[in-house]
Short mmCIF file of C-alpha atoms in Angstrom, two decimals:
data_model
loop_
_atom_site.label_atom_id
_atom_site.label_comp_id
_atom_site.label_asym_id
_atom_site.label_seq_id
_atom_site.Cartn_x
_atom_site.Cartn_y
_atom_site.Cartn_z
CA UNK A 1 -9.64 11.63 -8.28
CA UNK A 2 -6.40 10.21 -7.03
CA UNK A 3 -6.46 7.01 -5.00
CA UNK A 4 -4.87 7.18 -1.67
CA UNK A 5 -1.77 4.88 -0.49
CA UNK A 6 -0.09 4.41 2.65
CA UNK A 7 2.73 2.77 2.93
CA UNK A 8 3.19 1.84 6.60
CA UNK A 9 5.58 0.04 9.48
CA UNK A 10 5.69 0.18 12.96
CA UNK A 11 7.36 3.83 13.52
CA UNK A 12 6.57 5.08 9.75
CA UNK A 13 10.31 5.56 8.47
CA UNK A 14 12.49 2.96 7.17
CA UNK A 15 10.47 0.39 5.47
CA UNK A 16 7.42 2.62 4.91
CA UNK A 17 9.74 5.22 2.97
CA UNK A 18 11.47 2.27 1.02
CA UNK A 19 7.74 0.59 -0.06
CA UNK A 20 6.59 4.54 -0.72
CA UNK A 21 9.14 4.46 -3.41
CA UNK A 22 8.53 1.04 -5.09
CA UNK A 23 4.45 2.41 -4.83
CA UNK A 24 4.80 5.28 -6.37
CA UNK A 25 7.23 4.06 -9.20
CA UNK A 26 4.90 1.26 -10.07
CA UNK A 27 1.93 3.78 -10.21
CA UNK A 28 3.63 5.87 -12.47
CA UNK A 29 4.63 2.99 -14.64
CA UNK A 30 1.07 2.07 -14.80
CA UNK A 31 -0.34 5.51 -15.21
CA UNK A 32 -2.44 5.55 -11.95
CA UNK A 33 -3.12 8.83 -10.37
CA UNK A 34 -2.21 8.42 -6.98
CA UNK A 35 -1.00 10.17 -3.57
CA UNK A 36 0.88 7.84 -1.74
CA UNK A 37 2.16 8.60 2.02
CA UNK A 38 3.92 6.94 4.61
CA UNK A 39 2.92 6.26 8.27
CA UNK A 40 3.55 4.40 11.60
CA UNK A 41 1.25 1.61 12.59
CA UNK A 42 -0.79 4.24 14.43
CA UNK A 43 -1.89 6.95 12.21
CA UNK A 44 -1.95 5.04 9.52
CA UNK A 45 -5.79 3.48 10.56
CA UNK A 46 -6.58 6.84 11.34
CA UNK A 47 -5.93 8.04 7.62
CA UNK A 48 -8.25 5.99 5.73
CA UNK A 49 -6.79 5.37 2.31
CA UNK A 50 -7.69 3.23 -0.38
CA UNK A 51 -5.09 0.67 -0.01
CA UNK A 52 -2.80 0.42 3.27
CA UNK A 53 0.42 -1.26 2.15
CA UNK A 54 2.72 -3.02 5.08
CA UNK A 55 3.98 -5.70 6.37
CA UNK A 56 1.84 -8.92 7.41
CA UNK A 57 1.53 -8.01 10.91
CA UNK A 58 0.32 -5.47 10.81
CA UNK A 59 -1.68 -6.15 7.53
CA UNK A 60 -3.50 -8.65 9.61
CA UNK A 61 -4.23 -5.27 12.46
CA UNK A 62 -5.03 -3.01 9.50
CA UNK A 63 -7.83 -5.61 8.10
CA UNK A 64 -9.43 -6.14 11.30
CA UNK A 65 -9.57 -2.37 12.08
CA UNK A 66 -10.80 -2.20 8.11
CA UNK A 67 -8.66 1.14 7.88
CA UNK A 68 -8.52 0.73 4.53
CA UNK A 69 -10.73 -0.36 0.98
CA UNK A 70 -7.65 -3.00 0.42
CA UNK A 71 -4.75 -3.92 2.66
CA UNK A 72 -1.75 -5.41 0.57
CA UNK A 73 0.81 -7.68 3.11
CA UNK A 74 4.21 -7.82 1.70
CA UNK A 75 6.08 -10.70 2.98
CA UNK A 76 9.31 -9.71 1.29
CA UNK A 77 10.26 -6.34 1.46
CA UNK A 78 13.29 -6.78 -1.24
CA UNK A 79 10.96 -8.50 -3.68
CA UNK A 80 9.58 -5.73 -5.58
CA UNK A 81 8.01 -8.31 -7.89
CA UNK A 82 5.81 -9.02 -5.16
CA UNK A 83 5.01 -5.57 -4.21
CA UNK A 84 4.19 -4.51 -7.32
CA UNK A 85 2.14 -7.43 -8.04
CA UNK A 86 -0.17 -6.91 -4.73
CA UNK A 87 -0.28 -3.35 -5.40
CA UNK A 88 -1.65 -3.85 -8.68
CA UNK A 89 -4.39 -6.58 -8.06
CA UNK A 90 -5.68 -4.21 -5.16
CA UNK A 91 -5.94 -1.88 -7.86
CA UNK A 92 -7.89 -3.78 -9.81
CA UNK A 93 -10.29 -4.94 -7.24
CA UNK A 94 -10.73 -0.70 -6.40
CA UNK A 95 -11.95 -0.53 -10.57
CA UNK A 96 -8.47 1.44 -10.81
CA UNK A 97 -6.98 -0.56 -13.28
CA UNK A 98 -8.23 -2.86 -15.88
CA UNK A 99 -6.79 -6.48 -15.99
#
């Protein structure tokens, strides 16, 4: 079964469609099976997914609302190093990957 990702920001366009891509190239690099979709800061707790990948703001909203199994704050948005990274040790802590 394919693990759910949102990639989210506050109105669910620029910056969620940019992390969508760095997600979903680092989960096919890795081989996970995964449907990844963006959102705004709304609909995203509303969705439910595995992991919930945004900001730190709104990270911090998304963790109190516990819309999601693991909540990954990117503090630079241009560091897809860091994304990646996050991405994968949520992952890991959802038994998705091995590491």
């Amino acid at each position: 079964m394919p693990v759910r990702i949102v990639t989210a920001c506050g109105l669910g366009t620029g910056t969620a469609l940019f992390l969508k891509t760095v997600v979903e190239s680092a989960c096919r690099k890795y081989g996970v099976d995964a449907i990844v979709e963006t959102a705004d800061a709304t609909l995203a707790s509303s969705l439910k997914p595995d992991i919930i990948v945004t900001g730190p703001d709104l990270a911090e909203r998304f963790a109190k609302e516990k819309a999601a199994k693991e909540i990954v704050a990117v503090y630079n948005y241009g560091n897809r190093k860091e994304i990646e990274d996050k991405l994968l040790e949520a992952l890991k802590k959802l038994g998705v990957l091995r590491g």
